[in-house]
Coordinates of C-alpha atoms in Angstrom, one line a residue:
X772 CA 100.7 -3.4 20.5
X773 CA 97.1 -2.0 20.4
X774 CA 95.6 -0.5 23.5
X775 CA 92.1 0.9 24.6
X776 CA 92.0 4.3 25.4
X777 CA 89.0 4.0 27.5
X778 CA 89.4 0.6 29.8
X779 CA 93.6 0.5 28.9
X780 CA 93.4 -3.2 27.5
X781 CA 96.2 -4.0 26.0
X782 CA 96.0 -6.4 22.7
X783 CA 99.3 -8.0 20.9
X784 CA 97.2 -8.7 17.6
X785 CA 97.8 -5.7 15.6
X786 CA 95.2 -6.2 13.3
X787 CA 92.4 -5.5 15.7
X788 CA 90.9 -2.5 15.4
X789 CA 88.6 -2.1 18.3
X790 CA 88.3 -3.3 22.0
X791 CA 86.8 -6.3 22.7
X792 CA 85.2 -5.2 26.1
X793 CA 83.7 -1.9 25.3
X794 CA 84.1 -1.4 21.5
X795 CA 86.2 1.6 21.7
X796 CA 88.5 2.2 18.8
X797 CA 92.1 0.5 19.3
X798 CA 95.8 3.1 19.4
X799 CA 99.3 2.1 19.0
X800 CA 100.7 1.2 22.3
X801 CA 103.2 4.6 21.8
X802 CA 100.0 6.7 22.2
X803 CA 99.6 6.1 26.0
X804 CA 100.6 5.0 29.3
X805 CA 103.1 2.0 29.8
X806 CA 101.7 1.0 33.0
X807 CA 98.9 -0.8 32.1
X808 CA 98.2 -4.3 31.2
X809 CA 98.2 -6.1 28.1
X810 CA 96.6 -9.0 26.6
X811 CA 98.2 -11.8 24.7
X812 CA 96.7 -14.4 22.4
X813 CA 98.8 -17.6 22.0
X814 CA 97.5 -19.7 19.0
X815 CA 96.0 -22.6 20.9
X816 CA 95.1 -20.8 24.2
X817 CA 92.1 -18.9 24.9
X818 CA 91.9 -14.7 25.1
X819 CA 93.2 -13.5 28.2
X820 CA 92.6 -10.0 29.6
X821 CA 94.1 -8.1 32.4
X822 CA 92.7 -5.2 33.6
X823 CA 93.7 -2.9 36.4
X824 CA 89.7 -2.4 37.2
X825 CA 87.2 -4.9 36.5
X826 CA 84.4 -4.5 33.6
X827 CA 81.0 -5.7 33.4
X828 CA 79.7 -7.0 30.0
X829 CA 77.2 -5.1 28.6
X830 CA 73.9 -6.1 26.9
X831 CA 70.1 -6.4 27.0
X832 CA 67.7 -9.0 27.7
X833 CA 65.1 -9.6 26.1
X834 CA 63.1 -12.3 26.6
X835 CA 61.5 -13.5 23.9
X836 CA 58.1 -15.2 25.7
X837 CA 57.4 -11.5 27.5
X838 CA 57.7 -9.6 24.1
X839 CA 55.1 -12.5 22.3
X840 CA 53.0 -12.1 25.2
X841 CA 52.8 -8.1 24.8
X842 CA 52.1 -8.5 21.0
X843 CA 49.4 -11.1 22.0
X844 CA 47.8 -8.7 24.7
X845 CA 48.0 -5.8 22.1
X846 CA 46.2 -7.7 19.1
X847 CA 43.4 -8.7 21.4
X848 CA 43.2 -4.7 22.8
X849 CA 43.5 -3.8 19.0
X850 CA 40.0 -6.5 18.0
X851 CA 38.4 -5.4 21.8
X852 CA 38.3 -2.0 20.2
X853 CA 37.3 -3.0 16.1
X854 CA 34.1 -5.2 17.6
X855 CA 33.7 -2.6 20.3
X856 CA 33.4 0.1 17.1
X857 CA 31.6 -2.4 15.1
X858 CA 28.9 -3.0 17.9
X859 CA 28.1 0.5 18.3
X860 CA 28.1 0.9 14.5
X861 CA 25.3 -2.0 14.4
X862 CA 23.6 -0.2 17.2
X863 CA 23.3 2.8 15.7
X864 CA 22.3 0.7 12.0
X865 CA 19.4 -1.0 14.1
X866 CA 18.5 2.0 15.7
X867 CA 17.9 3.8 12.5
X868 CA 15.8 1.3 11.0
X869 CA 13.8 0.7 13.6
X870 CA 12.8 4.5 13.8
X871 CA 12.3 4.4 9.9
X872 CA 9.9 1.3 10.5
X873 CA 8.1 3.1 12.9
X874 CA 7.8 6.2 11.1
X875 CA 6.2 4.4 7.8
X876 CA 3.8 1.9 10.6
X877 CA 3.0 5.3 11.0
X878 CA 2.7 7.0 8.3
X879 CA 0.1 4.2 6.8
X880 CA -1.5 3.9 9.6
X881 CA -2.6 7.3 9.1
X882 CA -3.4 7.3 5.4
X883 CA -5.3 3.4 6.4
X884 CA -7.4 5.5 9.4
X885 CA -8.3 8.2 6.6
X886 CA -9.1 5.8 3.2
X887 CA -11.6 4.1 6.2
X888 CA -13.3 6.9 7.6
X889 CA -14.1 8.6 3.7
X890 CA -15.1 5.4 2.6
X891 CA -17.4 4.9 5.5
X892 CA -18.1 8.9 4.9
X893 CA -19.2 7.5 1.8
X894 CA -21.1 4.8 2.5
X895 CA -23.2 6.8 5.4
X896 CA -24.2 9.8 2.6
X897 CA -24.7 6.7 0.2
X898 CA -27.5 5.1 2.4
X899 CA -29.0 8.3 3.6
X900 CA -29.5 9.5 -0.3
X901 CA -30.5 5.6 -1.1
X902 CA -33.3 5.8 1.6
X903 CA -35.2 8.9 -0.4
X904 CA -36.8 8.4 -3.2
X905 CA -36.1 9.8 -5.9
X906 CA -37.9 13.3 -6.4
X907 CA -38.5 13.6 -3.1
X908 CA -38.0 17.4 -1.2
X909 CA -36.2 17.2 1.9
X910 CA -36.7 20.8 2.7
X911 CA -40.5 20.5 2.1
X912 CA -40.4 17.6 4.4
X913 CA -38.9 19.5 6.9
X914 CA -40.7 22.5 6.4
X915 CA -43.9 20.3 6.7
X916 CA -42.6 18.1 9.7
X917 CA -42.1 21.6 11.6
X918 CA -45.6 22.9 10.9
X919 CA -47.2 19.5 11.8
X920 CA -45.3 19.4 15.4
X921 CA -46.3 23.0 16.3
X922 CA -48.6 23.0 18.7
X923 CA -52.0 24.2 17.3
X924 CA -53.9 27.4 19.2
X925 CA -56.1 27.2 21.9
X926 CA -59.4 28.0 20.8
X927 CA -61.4 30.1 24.2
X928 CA -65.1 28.6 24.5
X929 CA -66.6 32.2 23.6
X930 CA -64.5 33.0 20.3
X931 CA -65.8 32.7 17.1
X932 CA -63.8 30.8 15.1
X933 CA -63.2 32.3 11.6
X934 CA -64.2 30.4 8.5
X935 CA -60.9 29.2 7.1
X936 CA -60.0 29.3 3.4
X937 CA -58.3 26.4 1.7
X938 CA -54.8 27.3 0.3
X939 CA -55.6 27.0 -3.9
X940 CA -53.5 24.0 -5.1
X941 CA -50.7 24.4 -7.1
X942 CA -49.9 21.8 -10.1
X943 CA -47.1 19.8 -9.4
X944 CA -45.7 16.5 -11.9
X945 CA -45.9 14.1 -8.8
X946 CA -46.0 10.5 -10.4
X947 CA -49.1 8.5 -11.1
X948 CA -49.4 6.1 -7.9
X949 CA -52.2 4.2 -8.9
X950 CA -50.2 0.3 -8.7
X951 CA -52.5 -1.2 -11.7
X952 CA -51.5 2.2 -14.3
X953 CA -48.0 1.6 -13.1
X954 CA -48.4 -2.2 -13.6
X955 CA -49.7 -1.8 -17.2
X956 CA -47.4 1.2 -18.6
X957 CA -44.1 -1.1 -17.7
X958 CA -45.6 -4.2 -19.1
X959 CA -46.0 -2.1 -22.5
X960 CA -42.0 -0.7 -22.0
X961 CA -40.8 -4.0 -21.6
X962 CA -43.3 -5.6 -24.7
X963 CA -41.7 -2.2 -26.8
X964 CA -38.6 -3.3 -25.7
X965 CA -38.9 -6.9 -26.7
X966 CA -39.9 -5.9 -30.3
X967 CA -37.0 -3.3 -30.4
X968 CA -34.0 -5.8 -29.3
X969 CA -35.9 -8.7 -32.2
X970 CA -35.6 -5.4 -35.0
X971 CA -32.0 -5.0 -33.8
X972 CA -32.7 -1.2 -34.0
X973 CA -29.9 -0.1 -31.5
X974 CA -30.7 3.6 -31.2
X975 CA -34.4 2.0 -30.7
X976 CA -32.9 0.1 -28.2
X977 CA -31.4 2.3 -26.1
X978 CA -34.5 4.8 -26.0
X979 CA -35.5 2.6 -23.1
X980 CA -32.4 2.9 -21.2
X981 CA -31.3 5.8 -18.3
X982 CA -28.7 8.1 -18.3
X983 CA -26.9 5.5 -16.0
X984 CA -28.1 2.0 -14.9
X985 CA -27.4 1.0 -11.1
X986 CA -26.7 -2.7 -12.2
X987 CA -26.0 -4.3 -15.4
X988 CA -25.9 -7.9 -14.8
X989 CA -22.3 -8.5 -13.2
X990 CA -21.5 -5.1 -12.9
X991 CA -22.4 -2.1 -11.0
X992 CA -23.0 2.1 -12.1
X993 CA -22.4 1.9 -15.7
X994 CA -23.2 4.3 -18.0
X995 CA -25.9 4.5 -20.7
X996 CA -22.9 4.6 -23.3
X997 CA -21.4 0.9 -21.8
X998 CA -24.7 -0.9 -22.5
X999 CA -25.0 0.6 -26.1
X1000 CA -21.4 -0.6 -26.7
X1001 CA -22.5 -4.1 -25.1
X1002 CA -25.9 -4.3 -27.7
X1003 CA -24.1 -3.2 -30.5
X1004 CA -21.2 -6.0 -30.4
X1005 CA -24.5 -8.3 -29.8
X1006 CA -26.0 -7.1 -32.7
X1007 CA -23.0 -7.6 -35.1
X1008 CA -22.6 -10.7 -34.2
X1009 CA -26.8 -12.3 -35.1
X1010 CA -28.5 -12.4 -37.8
X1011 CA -31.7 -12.9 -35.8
X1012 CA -32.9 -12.7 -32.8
X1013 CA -36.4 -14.3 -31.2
X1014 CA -37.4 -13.7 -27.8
X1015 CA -40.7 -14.6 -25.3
X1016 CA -41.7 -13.4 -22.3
X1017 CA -44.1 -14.8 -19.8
X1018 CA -44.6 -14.9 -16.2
X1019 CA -44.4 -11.3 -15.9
X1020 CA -44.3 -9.9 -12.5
X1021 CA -44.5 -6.1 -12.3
X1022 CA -44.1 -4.5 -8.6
X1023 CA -44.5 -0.9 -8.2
X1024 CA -42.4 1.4 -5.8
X1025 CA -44.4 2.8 -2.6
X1026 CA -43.6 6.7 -4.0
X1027 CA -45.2 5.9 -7.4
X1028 CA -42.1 6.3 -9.5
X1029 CA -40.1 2.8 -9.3
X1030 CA -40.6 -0.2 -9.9
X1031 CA -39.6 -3.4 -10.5
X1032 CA -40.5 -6.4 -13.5
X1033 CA -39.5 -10.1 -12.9
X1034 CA -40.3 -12.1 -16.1
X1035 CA -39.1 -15.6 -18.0
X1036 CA -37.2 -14.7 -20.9
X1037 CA -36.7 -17.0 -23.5
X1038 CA -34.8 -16.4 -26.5
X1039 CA -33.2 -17.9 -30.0
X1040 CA -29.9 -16.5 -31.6
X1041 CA -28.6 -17.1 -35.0
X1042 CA -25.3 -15.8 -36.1
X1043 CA -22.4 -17.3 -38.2
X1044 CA -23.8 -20.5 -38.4
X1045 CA -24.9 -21.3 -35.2
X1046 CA -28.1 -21.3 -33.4
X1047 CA -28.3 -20.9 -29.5
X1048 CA -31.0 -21.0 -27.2
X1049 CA -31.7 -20.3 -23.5
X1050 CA -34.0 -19.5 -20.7
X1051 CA -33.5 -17.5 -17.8
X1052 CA -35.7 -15.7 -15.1
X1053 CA -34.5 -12.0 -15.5
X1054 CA -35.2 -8.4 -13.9
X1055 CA -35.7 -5.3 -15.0
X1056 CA -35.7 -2.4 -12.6
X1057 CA -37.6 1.0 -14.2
X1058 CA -37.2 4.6 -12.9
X1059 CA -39.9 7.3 -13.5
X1060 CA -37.8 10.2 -15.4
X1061 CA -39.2 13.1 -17.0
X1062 CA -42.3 11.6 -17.7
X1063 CA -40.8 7.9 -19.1
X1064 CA -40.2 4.9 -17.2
X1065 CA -36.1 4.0 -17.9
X1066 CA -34.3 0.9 -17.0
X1067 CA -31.6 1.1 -14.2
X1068 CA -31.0 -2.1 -13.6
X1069 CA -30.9 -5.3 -16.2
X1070 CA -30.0 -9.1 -15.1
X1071 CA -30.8 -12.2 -14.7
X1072 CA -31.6 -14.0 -11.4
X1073 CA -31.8 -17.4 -12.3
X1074 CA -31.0 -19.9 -15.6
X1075 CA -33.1 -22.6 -16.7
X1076 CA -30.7 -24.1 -19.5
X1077 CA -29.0 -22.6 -22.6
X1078 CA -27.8 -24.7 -25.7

């Protein structure tokens, strides 16, 4: 006989080893009381127990919808808080970038503002030293402009005015500004010229050339050493060259030391074989320097045909 020590069942199958109510581990029956009940199994009847006190079966419930629920609710907390921490990571992402845009809209705004108000620096001292003729002395101007505008002396009826003595010239290089000398000494340059382009003499040439030409046909501010290389590739490239000029048209700056010829230039190339020929209505613009009229400026302004 095996019996519980703690709820005193009593069980007749002596290979149990532990109650079937509470679990407690099973004695012999010698070990305690003889006044409680015991249990008997018969082979086709059901377990009865007897019990001086009765005994609740313990266990726990849980059900399974309420624990899927919880798990449900928790996942959705657990993604509230990821897109939560991923919208104020995107916030902050925007944020930055917008402030970097804004800082470089800025930035070249700024450089923009300053490229436009040098280039219109520029373009103001440009036009203001473009307006002057060349040679021409701003401060004697001035100096001349404030001696005109002050107001002359009043002379009283009863002074005697004192003979006045004319200031003894001083000898100054100011250009000829007689239109027909003008006229004549470029019509000799560009006839000099002529002949020295037909000889092919490049250093001849470029005797008649400034330091640096304003315009030299599609381009602009060159220097004297670009047109050499320009003649010289010419050159190498004829074996003759034949040129006529007519309706020339020489007009000479208002300061005396410009001006500008207008001609029809018509020419003949031969070189490797081939022969070409053309007419155009070119311009020549001359610049009075150290005692020679120059070219700055060499293009043509319209084409008749070439072949």
């Amino acid at each position: 006989m095996r019996v519980c020590p703690k709820c005193q069942s009593r069980y007749t199958d002596e290979t149990l080893s532990f109650c079937l109510q509470d679990g407690a581990p099973l004695v012999d029956e010698t070990d305690v009381s003889p006044d409680h009940p015991t249990v008997a199994f018969d082979a086709d009847d059901a377990e009865t127990v007897v019990s001086k006190k009765g005994t609740d079966r313990i266990g726990i419930d849980i059900p399974r919808e309420s624990t899927e629920k919880e798990t449900q609710e928790r996942l959705a907390v657990s993604a509230r808080e990821v897109s939560d921490q991923d919208n104020k990571g995107t916030v902050k992402t925007v944020a930055a970038t917008a402030v970097v845009m804004v800082v470089i809209f800025l930035v070249a705004g700024a450089i923009g503002l300053g490229i436009y108000l040098n280039r219109e620096s520029l373009f103001s001292s440009s036009n203001t030293s473009a307006s002057l003729p060349t040679g021409t002395n701003t401060e004697s101007n001035r100096e001349n402009g404030s001696r005109d505008m002050s107001p002359s002396p009043s002379v009283s009826p009863d002074a005697t005015p004192s003979p006045t003595t004319s200031p003894t010239p001083t000898a100054t290089s100011t250009p000829d500004v007689e239109p027909d000398k003008i006229k004549d000494v470029v019509r000799g340059r560009l006839n000099a010229w002529k002949r020295a382009t037909e000889s092919q003499n490049l250093s001849s040439v470029m005797s008649f050339y400034a330091s640096r030409l304003d315009r030299y046909y599609t381009r602009s501010r060159v220097s004297r050493s670009f047109v050499r290389n320009d003649k010289n590739r010419a050159f190498g490239r004829l074996d003759s060259i034949a040129i006529s000029i007519s309706n020339l048209s020489v007009e000479p700056g208002s300061a005396g030391d410009s001006a500008v010829a207008t001609f029809d230039k018509e020419w003949r190339f031969a070189g490797g074989g081939r022969i070409s020929t053309g007419k155009v209505r070119s311009r020549f613009d001359y610049r009075l320097s150290e005692g020679n009229w120059l070219i700055t400026g060499e293009r043509d302004l319209k084409v008749y045909y070439t072949k």
